[in-house]
Amino acid sequence: MRKLIVFISLMCCAAQVVAQHIYFKGRYEYQHNDLALNYGNLLLPDGYLLYGSIKTPMINEYSAAFLKIDPFGNKIDSLIINEPNKLIECKSVFALQNGFIAVCHKGSNGGGNRYDPYIIRLNANLDTLWTKTIVFGSDTLPFVSGAIMCRDSNLVIFGLVLDSVPTSGGIMILKIDTLGNLLNFKSFVFPNEYQGCASVDQTYDGGFVIAGSSSYYHPLGPGYYKDIVIKTDSLFNQQWIYPFGRNDADNGSCVAKAMSDSTIMIYTPIPIQAGVNPMREWYFRKVTYTNQLIWENQHGPAEDIAWPRNLVEVDDSTFYVCRQFSNNPKVVLSKYDGNSGNLLWSRESRVGCGAHIGGSLNYVPDDSGFIITGFYQLYGGGLCPPDTGSQDIFVIKTNCEGFADPPLADFIPFSFPGFEVVLDNNTMYYTSMQINWGDGDVEYFGIHSDTLISHYYQTQGTYTVTMIAKACGDSDTTSMSVVASTLGLDENDKLKIKIWPNPTDNEVSIQFNELLNEVNLELFDVTGRNCLTKQFLTSKTIHLELSGLNPGIYLLRITDQNGIVFTKKIILK
């Protein structure tokens, strides 16, 4: 049954097209006051398909939920699939020639632990073509965690399976075709333990690698987990099993990925003593298909509990992971060297004032960027946006360097005696930077921790300094005048201008270090069109109203009473 829903809000979303890349951060809700869950995203030719579930208020009933957005984050279509007194959650979606196939699980409201695999076939317009429930024996209680599409176009579903009288539980893995027919089933059960399956991937020898965690009974009580990785052949027959952890530890969960060089990458938190300290470091282990160690690498310092979500290999020399944090409102995307596991960079992204949960990562080949989706629980209050209900979906689109914003060139100049000018570098979201000092000298910089960049001029005078910030083929340029003299700070105090807040919702304040008799302001949009012109007399602080303008990037040009020009980029949310 199809139910079209009204798209309530897309908040905190400002899409900018700069050169070839698209950046946006989106916050969505399916229906007002619903509890929204997101388990992943699927790349489409015309955007992205987000999938998960929602919970109807006051009713213990989950419905499968789908949201289609365009490359800029704007909603195209949405869909909810529900059945009376049923709990349906969509865990994975795959594109077929003429539509989609969704892997869910379905349980009964109050029906215990039974959540049978539930397959939904959709056409390209998100119309439901058919559904199918895969039922096991009456004494088997399955729970679906996710699915993958194999190279033969069949699907492998994985998760947890319990006995009806639960003394132990195990990892469930089954294979179906795209008509929902069961081809193979296997469970891995260990006495007195409960296993959860976090990931499954198909190896290039036709087999599979399974990763998860095991909760085991410990004399000291509950809360003790160890990680396990299992390698199977194409029929799910176990070839080897590798356990991580120690007897007094909480190891969390791990992810295993079949790499293109016919190896397996294992990504897991380092075991910590249960109940002692919730901080973790990170551990990578690269092995052959026979579990021979190639290399291992450990990362620190320890951080807030941050569960591994998924691992993406872009080429045979680099891979990327996305982590969620339990207490901080951020998602972290990190890039690693595939030959050593060394960290190359990490980028933090935030959407709102809530704890970001999830962080499903996908590579976007069109611009070599990344799409990250999940859900977050709102904190509310203070500077946070209004609470839209319970949990909202978030989407973050980055460029190839993991930045969710285009390059932003920005600096404040200071002059010192002896023709020295120092730039306070406030540039953001860049990987390389060029500074033309206006005297024929050009310098190039990469990302560095230095915020102060100095230059010595040969002669006294006024020079135009131009800075160009670059990342992933995108660039941003800003220029302003500086004065080199023997007097230094006294002569150049007029260049000190403070502008806040930036980004802004509707107004910026401009403060000068001295009272000026006349100030001219001009505001230009990205096309060069003059959007605003103002003249102020006898001013030291100016409040500039921008509420009538559309959200976007603008260039503010300030000319003081002496004809000195100052330019500043303004971001209007």
PDB file of N, CA, C and O in Angstrom, residues 472-527:
ATOM      1  N   CYS A 472      39.415  20.510  -4.544  1.00  0.00           N
ATOM      2  CA  CYS A 472      38.668  19.631  -5.461  1.00  0.00           C
ATOM      3  C   CYS A 472      38.250  20.343  -6.745  1.00  0.00           C
ATOM      4  O   CYS A 472      37.174  20.086  -7.288  1.00  0.00           O
ATOM      5  N   GLY A 473      39.063  21.264  -7.233  1.00  0.00           N
ATOM      6  CA  GLY A 473      38.738  21.978  -8.456  1.00  0.00           C
ATOM      7  C   GLY A 473      37.921  23.233  -8.241  1.00  0.00           C
ATOM      8  O   GLY A 473      37.771  24.040  -9.160  1.00  0.00           O
ATOM      9  N   ASP A 474      37.364  23.442  -7.062  1.00  0.00           N
ATOM     10  CA  ASP A 474      36.643  24.668  -6.728  1.00  0.00           C
ATOM     11  C   ASP A 474      37.621  25.699  -6.171  1.00  0.00           C
ATOM     12  O   ASP A 474      38.646  25.343  -5.589  1.00  0.00           O
ATOM     13  N   SER A 475      37.279  26.975  -6.322  1.00  0.00           N
ATOM     14  CA  SER A 475      38.153  28.023  -5.797  1.00  0.00           C
ATOM     15  C   SER A 475      37.332  29.208  -5.326  1.00  0.00           C
ATOM     16  O   SER A 475      36.177  29.387  -5.727  1.00  0.00           O
ATOM     17  N   ASP A 476      37.940  30.008  -4.478  1.00  0.00           N
ATOM     18  CA  ASP A 476      37.322  31.230  -3.978  1.00  0.00           C
ATOM     19  C   ASP A 476      38.410  32.289  -3.872  1.00  0.00           C
ATOM     20  O   ASP A 476      39.535  31.994  -3.452  1.00  0.00           O
ATOM     21  N   THR A 477      38.079  33.520  -4.266  1.00  0.00           N
ATOM     22  CA  THR A 477      39.058  34.604  -4.307  1.00  0.00           C
ATOM     23  C   THR A 477      38.567  35.791  -3.490  1.00  0.00           C
ATOM     24  O   THR A 477      37.387  36.153  -3.556  1.00  0.00           O
ATOM     25  N   THR A 478      39.468  36.387  -2.732  1.00  0.00           N
ATOM     26  CA  THR A 478      39.165  37.630  -2.039  1.00  0.00           C
ATOM     27  C   THR A 478      40.384  38.544  -2.118  1.00  0.00           C
ATOM     28  O   THR A 478      41.522  38.075  -2.140  1.00  0.00           O
ATOM     29  N   SER A 479      40.133  39.856  -2.188  1.00  0.00           N
ATOM     30  CA  SER A 479      41.217  40.842  -2.307  1.00  0.00           C
ATOM     31  C   SER A 479      40.943  42.022  -1.394  1.00  0.00           C
ATOM     32  O   SER A 479      39.785  42.348  -1.095  1.00  0.00           O
ATOM     33  N   MET A 480      42.012  42.665  -0.936  1.00  0.00           N
ATOM     34  CA  MET A 480      41.872  43.914  -0.196  1.00  0.00           C
ATOM     35  C   MET A 480      43.200  44.674  -0.227  1.00  0.00           C
ATOM     36  O   MET A 480      44.251  44.095  -0.530  1.00  0.00           O
ATOM     37  N   SER A 481      43.117  45.937   0.072  1.00  0.00           N
ATOM     38  CA  SER A 481      44.301  46.792   0.031  1.00  0.00           C
ATOM     39  C   SER A 481      45.046  46.735   1.349  1.00  0.00           C
ATOM     40  O   SER A 481      44.438  46.663   2.431  1.00  0.00           O
ATOM     41  N   VAL A 482      46.387  46.770   1.260  1.00  0.00           N
ATOM     42  CA  VAL A 482      47.234  46.864   2.439  1.00  0.00           C
ATOM     43  C   VAL A 482      48.224  48.003   2.208  1.00  0.00           C
ATOM     44  O   VAL A 482      48.506  48.384   1.070  1.00  0.00           O
ATOM     45  N   VAL A 483      48.737  48.557   3.295  1.00  0.00           N
ATOM     46  CA  VAL A 483      49.671  49.682   3.214  1.00  0.00           C
ATOM     47  C   VAL A 483      50.983  49.294   3.868  1.00  0.00           C
ATOM     48  O   VAL A 483      51.006  48.871   5.032  1.00  0.00           O
ATOM     49  N   ALA A 484      52.062  49.420   3.110  1.00  0.00           N
ATOM     50  CA  ALA A 484      53.404  49.198   3.650  1.00  0.00           C
ATOM     51  C   ALA A 484      54.036  50.549   3.924  1.00  0.00           C
ATOM     52  O   ALA A 484      54.096  51.407   3.041  1.00  0.00           O
ATOM     53  N   SER A 485      54.500  50.754   5.167  1.00  0.00           N
ATOM     54  CA  SER A 485      55.081  52.042   5.524  1.00  0.00           C
ATOM     55  C   SER A 485      56.043  51.862   6.679  1.00  0.00           C
ATOM     56  O   SER A 485      56.164  50.792   7.264  1.00  0.00           O
ATOM     57  N   THR A 486      56.721  52.942   7.013  1.00  0.00           N
ATOM     58  CA  THR A 486      57.616  52.910   8.174  1.00  0.00           C
ATOM     59  C   THR A 486      56.859  53.166   9.465  1.00  0.00           C
ATOM     60  O   THR A 486      57.386  52.941  10.546  1.00  0.00           O
ATOM     61  N   LEU A 487      55.593  53.632   9.341  1.00  0.00           N
ATOM     62  CA  LEU A 487      54.821  53.958  10.538  1.00  0.00           C
ATOM     63  C   LEU A 487      54.106  52.740  11.110  1.00  0.00           C
ATOM     64  O   LEU A 487      53.802  52.707  12.287  1.00  0.00           O
ATOM     65  N   GLY A 488      53.782  51.790  10.276  1.00  0.00           N
ATOM     66  CA  GLY A 488      53.213  50.537  10.744  1.00  0.00           C
ATOM     67  C   GLY A 488      51.788  50.668  11.234  1.00  0.00           C
ATOM     68  O   GLY A 488      50.932  51.225  10.566  1.00  0.00           O
ATOM     69  N   LEU A 489      51.541  50.218  12.442  1.00  0.00           N
ATOM     70  CA  LEU A 489      50.181  50.047  12.942  1.00  0.00           C
ATOM     71  C   LEU A 489      49.398  51.351  12.981  1.00  0.00           C
ATOM     72  O   LEU A 489      48.224  51.377  12.683  1.00  0.00           O
ATOM     73  N   ASP A 490      50.069  52.485  13.364  1.00  0.00           N
ATOM     74  CA  ASP A 490      49.328  53.731  13.501  1.00  0.00           C
ATOM     75  C   ASP A 490      48.693  54.152  12.192  1.00  0.00           C
ATOM     76  O   ASP A 490      47.575  54.631  12.144  1.00  0.00           O
ATOM     77  N   GLU A 491      49.402  53.969  11.085  1.00  0.00           N
ATOM     78  CA  GLU A 491      48.891  54.410   9.806  1.00  0.00           C
ATOM     79  C   GLU A 491      47.837  53.462   9.263  1.00  0.00           C
ATOM     80  O   GLU A 491      46.976  53.858   8.490  1.00  0.00           O
ATOM     81  N   ASN A 492      47.876  52.220   9.689  1.00  0.00           N
ATOM     82  CA  ASN A 492      47.021  51.214   9.058  1.00  0.00           C
ATOM     83  C   ASN A 492      45.906  50.709   9.961  1.00  0.00           C
ATOM     84  O   ASN A 492      45.262  49.721   9.657  1.00  0.00           O
ATOM     85  N   ASP A 493      45.685  51.365  11.080  1.00  0.00           N
ATOM     86  CA  ASP A 493      44.572  50.948  11.923  1.00  0.00           C
ATOM     87  C   ASP A 493      43.237  51.044  11.196  1.00  0.00           C
ATOM     88  O   ASP A 493      42.278  50.345  11.543  1.00  0.00           O
ATOM     89  N   LYS A 494      43.152  51.915  10.184  1.00  0.00           N
ATOM     90  CA  LYS A 494      41.908  52.069   9.454  1.00  0.00           C
ATOM     91  C   LYS A 494      41.522  50.801   8.707  1.00  0.00           C
ATOM     92  O   LYS A 494      40.375  50.635   8.302  1.00  0.00           O
ATOM     93  N   LEU A 495      42.457  49.875   8.513  1.00  0.00           N
ATOM     94  CA  LEU A 495      42.157  48.629   7.808  1.00  0.00           C
ATOM     95  C   LEU A 495      41.508  47.596   8.718  1.00  0.00           C
ATOM     96  O   LEU A 495      41.068  46.555   8.250  1.00  0.00           O
ATOM     97  N   LYS A 496      41.459  47.849  10.013  1.00  0.00           N
ATOM     98  CA  LYS A 496      40.893  46.881  10.938  1.00  0.00           C
ATOM     99  C   LYS A 496      39.379  47.069  10.986  1.00  0.00           C
ATOM    100  O   LYS A 496      38.885  48.050  11.503  1.00  0.00           O
ATOM    101  N   ILE A 497      38.672  46.103  10.427  1.00  0.00           N
ATOM    102  CA  ILE A 497      37.218  46.145  10.394  1.00  0.00           C
ATOM    103  C   ILE A 497      36.699  44.812  10.903  1.00  0.00           C
ATOM    104  O   ILE A 497      37.130  43.755  10.459  1.00  0.00           O
ATOM    105  N   LYS A 498      35.781  44.849  11.847  1.00  0.00           N
ATOM    106  CA  LYS A 498      35.185  43.632  12.402  1.00  0.00           C
ATOM    107  C   LYS A 498      33.759  43.512  11.889  1.00  0.00           C
ATOM    108  O   LYS A 498      32.973  44.458  11.976  1.00  0.00           O
ATOM    109  N   ILE A 499      33.441  42.306  11.333  1.00  0.00           N
ATOM    110  CA  ILE A 499      32.100  42.055  10.791  1.00  0.00           C
ATOM    111  C   ILE A 499      31.544  40.800  11.454  1.00  0.00           C
ATOM    112  O   ILE A 499      32.211  39.756  11.463  1.00  0.00           O
ATOM    113  N   TRP A 500      30.333  40.883  11.983  1.00  0.00           N
ATOM    114  CA  TRP A 500      29.722  39.726  12.645  1.00  0.00           C
ATOM    115  C   TRP A 500      28.204  39.891  12.636  1.00  0.00           C
ATOM    116  O   TRP A 500      27.705  41.008  12.483  1.00  0.00           O
ATOM    117  N   PRO A 501      27.393  38.793  12.754  1.00  0.00           N
ATOM    118  CA  PRO A 501      27.845  37.401  12.597  1.00  0.00           C
ATOM    119  C   PRO A 501      27.993  37.057  11.120  1.00  0.00           C
ATOM    120  O   PRO A 501      27.369  37.692  10.273  1.00  0.00           O
ATOM    121  N   ASN A 502      28.781  36.069  10.810  1.00  0.00           N
ATOM    122  CA  ASN A 502      28.989  35.648   9.431  1.00  0.00           C
ATOM    123  C   ASN A 502      29.364  34.172   9.431  1.00  0.00           C
ATOM    124  O   ASN A 502      30.463  33.842   9.911  1.00  0.00           O
ATOM    125  N   PRO A 503      28.467  33.298   8.988  1.00  0.00           N
ATOM    126  CA  PRO A 503      27.191  33.510   8.287  1.00  0.00           C
ATOM    127  C   PRO A 503      26.139  34.168   9.184  1.00  0.00           C
ATOM    128  O   PRO A 503      26.238  34.169  10.398  1.00  0.00           O
ATOM    129  N   THR A 504      25.122  34.738   8.502  1.00  0.00           N
ATOM    130  CA  THR A 504      24.079  35.464   9.220  1.00  0.00           C
ATOM    131  C   THR A 504      22.716  35.090   8.676  1.00  0.00           C
ATOM    132  O   THR A 504      22.595  34.595   7.547  1.00  0.00           O
ATOM    133  N   ASP A 505      21.681  35.350   9.486  1.00  0.00           N
ATOM    134  CA  ASP A 505      20.313  35.099   9.040  1.00  0.00           C
ATOM    135  C   ASP A 505      19.706  36.317   8.345  1.00  0.00           C
ATOM    136  O   ASP A 505      19.000  36.182   7.354  1.00  0.00           O
ATOM    137  N   ASN A 506      19.972  37.535   8.889  1.00  0.00           N
ATOM    138  CA  ASN A 506      19.305  38.707   8.307  1.00  0.00           C
ATOM    139  C   ASN A 506      20.033  40.030   8.512  1.00  0.00           C
ATOM    140  O   ASN A 506      19.638  41.039   7.965  1.00  0.00           O
ATOM    141  N   GLU A 507      21.119  40.059   9.305  1.00  0.00           N
ATOM    142  CA  GLU A 507      21.773  41.334   9.592  1.00  0.00           C
ATOM    143  C   GLU A 507      23.238  41.098   9.925  1.00  0.00           C
ATOM    144  O   GLU A 507      23.596  40.086  10.524  1.00  0.00           O
ATOM    145  N   VAL A 508      24.094  42.038   9.515  1.00  0.00           N
ATOM    146  CA  VAL A 508      25.495  42.019   9.935  1.00  0.00           C
ATOM    147  C   VAL A 508      25.816  43.350  10.592  1.00  0.00           C
ATOM    148  O   VAL A 508      25.257  44.397  10.247  1.00  0.00           O
ATOM    149  N   SER A 509      26.712  43.300  11.556  1.00  0.00           N
ATOM    150  CA  SER A 509      27.218  44.508  12.206  1.00  0.00           C
ATOM    151  C   SER A 509      28.650  44.737  11.756  1.00  0.00           C
ATOM    152  O   SER A 509      29.449  43.798  11.681  1.00  0.00           O
ATOM    153  N   ILE A 510      28.969  45.980  11.433  1.00  0.00           N
ATOM    154  CA  ILE A 510      30.295  46.347  10.933  1.00  0.00           C
ATOM    155  C   ILE A 510      30.878  47.383  11.884  1.00  0.00           C
ATOM    156  O   ILE A 510      30.298  48.453  12.083  1.00  0.00           O
ATOM    157  N   GLN A 511      32.010  47.057  12.486  1.00  0.00           N
ATOM    158  CA  GLN A 511      32.625  47.958  13.475  1.00  0.00           C
ATOM    159  C   GLN A 511      33.992  48.405  12.983  1.00  0.00           C
ATOM    160  O   GLN A 511      34.827  47.598  12.594  1.00  0.00           O
ATOM    161  N   PHE A 512      34.242  49.741  13.001  1.00  0.00           N
ATOM    162  CA  PHE A 512      35.518  50.317  12.611  1.00  0.00           C
ATOM    163  C   PHE A 512      36.291  50.695  13.878  1.00  0.00           C
ATOM    164  O   PHE A 512      35.700  50.942  14.934  1.00  0.00           O
ATOM    165  N   ASN A 513      37.600  50.795  13.748  1.00  0.00           N
ATOM    166  CA  ASN A 513      38.406  51.104  14.930  1.00  0.00           C
ATOM    167  C   ASN A 513      38.381  52.596  15.265  1.00  0.00           C
ATOM    168  O   ASN A 513      38.818  53.006  16.331  1.00  0.00           O
ATOM    169  N   GLU A 514      37.864  53.407  14.328  1.00  0.00           N
ATOM    170  CA  GLU A 514      37.780  54.849  14.600  1.00  0.00           C
ATOM    171  C   GLU A 514      36.511  55.403  13.962  1.00  0.00           C
ATOM    172  O   GLU A 514      35.907  54.782  13.085  1.00  0.00           O
ATOM    173  N   LEU A 515      36.102  56.548  14.421  1.00  0.00           N
ATOM    174  CA  LEU A 515      34.904  57.193  13.885  1.00  0.00           C
ATOM    175  C   LEU A 515      35.200  57.725  12.490  1.00  0.00           C
ATOM    176  O   LEU A 515      36.160  58.463  12.283  1.00  0.00           O
ATOM    177  N   LEU A 516      34.364  57.318  11.520  1.00  0.00           N
ATOM    178  CA  LEU A 516      34.557  57.739  10.138  1.00  0.00           C
ATOM    179  C   LEU A 516      33.453  58.711   9.744  1.00  0.00           C
ATOM    180  O   LEU A 516      32.288  58.545  10.120  1.00  0.00           O
ATOM    181  N   ASN A 517      33.835  59.743   8.959  1.00  0.00           N
ATOM    182  CA  ASN A 517      32.859  60.739   8.512  1.00  0.00           C
ATOM    183  C   ASN A 517      31.962  60.207   7.404  1.00  0.00           C
ATOM    184  O   ASN A 517      30.810  60.618   7.280  1.00  0.00           O
ATOM    185  N   GLU A 518      32.493  59.264   6.606  1.00  0.00           N
ATOM    186  CA  GLU A 518      31.701  58.760   5.479  1.00  0.00           C
ATOM    187  C   GLU A 518      32.137  57.336   5.150  1.00  0.00           C
ATOM    188  O   GLU A 518      33.332  57.049   5.051  1.00  0.00           O
ATOM    189  N   VAL A 519      31.147  56.434   4.985  1.00  0.00           N
ATOM    190  CA  VAL A 519      31.405  55.044   4.613  1.00  0.00           C
ATOM    191  C   VAL A 519      30.418  54.651   3.525  1.00  0.00           C
ATOM    192  O   VAL A 519      29.205  54.863   3.678  1.00  0.00           O
ATOM    193  N   ASN A 520      30.918  54.102   2.434  1.00  0.00           N
ATOM    194  CA  ASN A 520      30.077  53.614   1.357  1.00  0.00           C
ATOM    195  C   ASN A 520      30.105  52.088   1.357  1.00  0.00           C
ATOM    196  O   ASN A 520      31.189  51.481   1.401  1.00  0.00           O
ATOM    197  N   LEU A 521      28.909  51.459   1.295  1.00  0.00           N
ATOM    198  CA  LEU A 521      28.786  50.004   1.276  1.00  0.00           C
ATOM    199  C   LEU A 521      28.104  49.570  -0.014  1.00  0.00           C
ATOM    200  O   LEU A 521      27.098  50.162  -0.425  1.00  0.00           O
ATOM    201  N   GLU A 522      28.652  48.525  -0.641  1.00  0.00           N
ATOM    202  CA  GLU A 522      28.049  47.922  -1.822  1.00  0.00           C
ATOM    203  C   GLU A 522      28.046  46.407  -1.634  1.00  0.00           C
ATOM    204  O   GLU A 522      29.047  45.829  -1.201  1.00  0.00           O
ATOM    205  N   LEU A 523      26.916  45.764  -1.970  1.00  0.00           N
ATOM    206  CA  LEU A 523      26.778  44.319  -1.827  1.00  0.00           C
ATOM    207  C   LEU A 523      26.495  43.706  -3.192  1.00  0.00           C
ATOM    208  O   LEU A 523      25.574  44.134  -3.894  1.00  0.00           O
ATOM    209  N   PHE A 524      27.300  42.690  -3.574  1.00  0.00           N
ATOM    210  CA  PHE A 524      27.174  42.045  -4.883  1.00  0.00           C
ATOM    211  C   PHE A 524      26.876  40.558  -4.683  1.00  0.00           C
ATOM    212  O   PHE A 524      27.396  39.922  -3.748  1.00  0.00           O
ATOM    213  N   ASP A 525      26.045  39.989  -5.564  1.00  0.00           N
ATOM    214  CA  ASP A 525      25.825  38.547  -5.520  1.00  0.00           C
ATOM    215  C   ASP A 525      26.889  37.842  -6.344  1.00  0.00           C
ATOM    216  O   ASP A 525      27.813  38.482  -6.882  1.00  0.00           O
ATOM    217  N   VAL A 526      26.794  36.501  -6.476  1.00  0.00           N
ATOM    218  CA  VAL A 526      27.856  35.734  -7.139  1.00  0.00           C
ATOM    219  C   VAL A 526      27.918  35.998  -8.638  1.00  0.00           C
ATOM    220  O   VAL A 526      28.913  35.662  -9.295  1.00  0.00           O
ATOM    221  N   THR A 527      26.862  36.606  -9.212  1.00  0.00           N
ATOM    222  CA  THR A 527      26.886  36.948 -10.634  1.00  0.00           C
ATOM    223  C   THR A 527      27.488  38.323 -10.881  1.00  0.00           C
ATOM    224  O   THR A 527      27.640  38.733 -12.030  1.00  0.00           O
TER     225      THR A 527
END
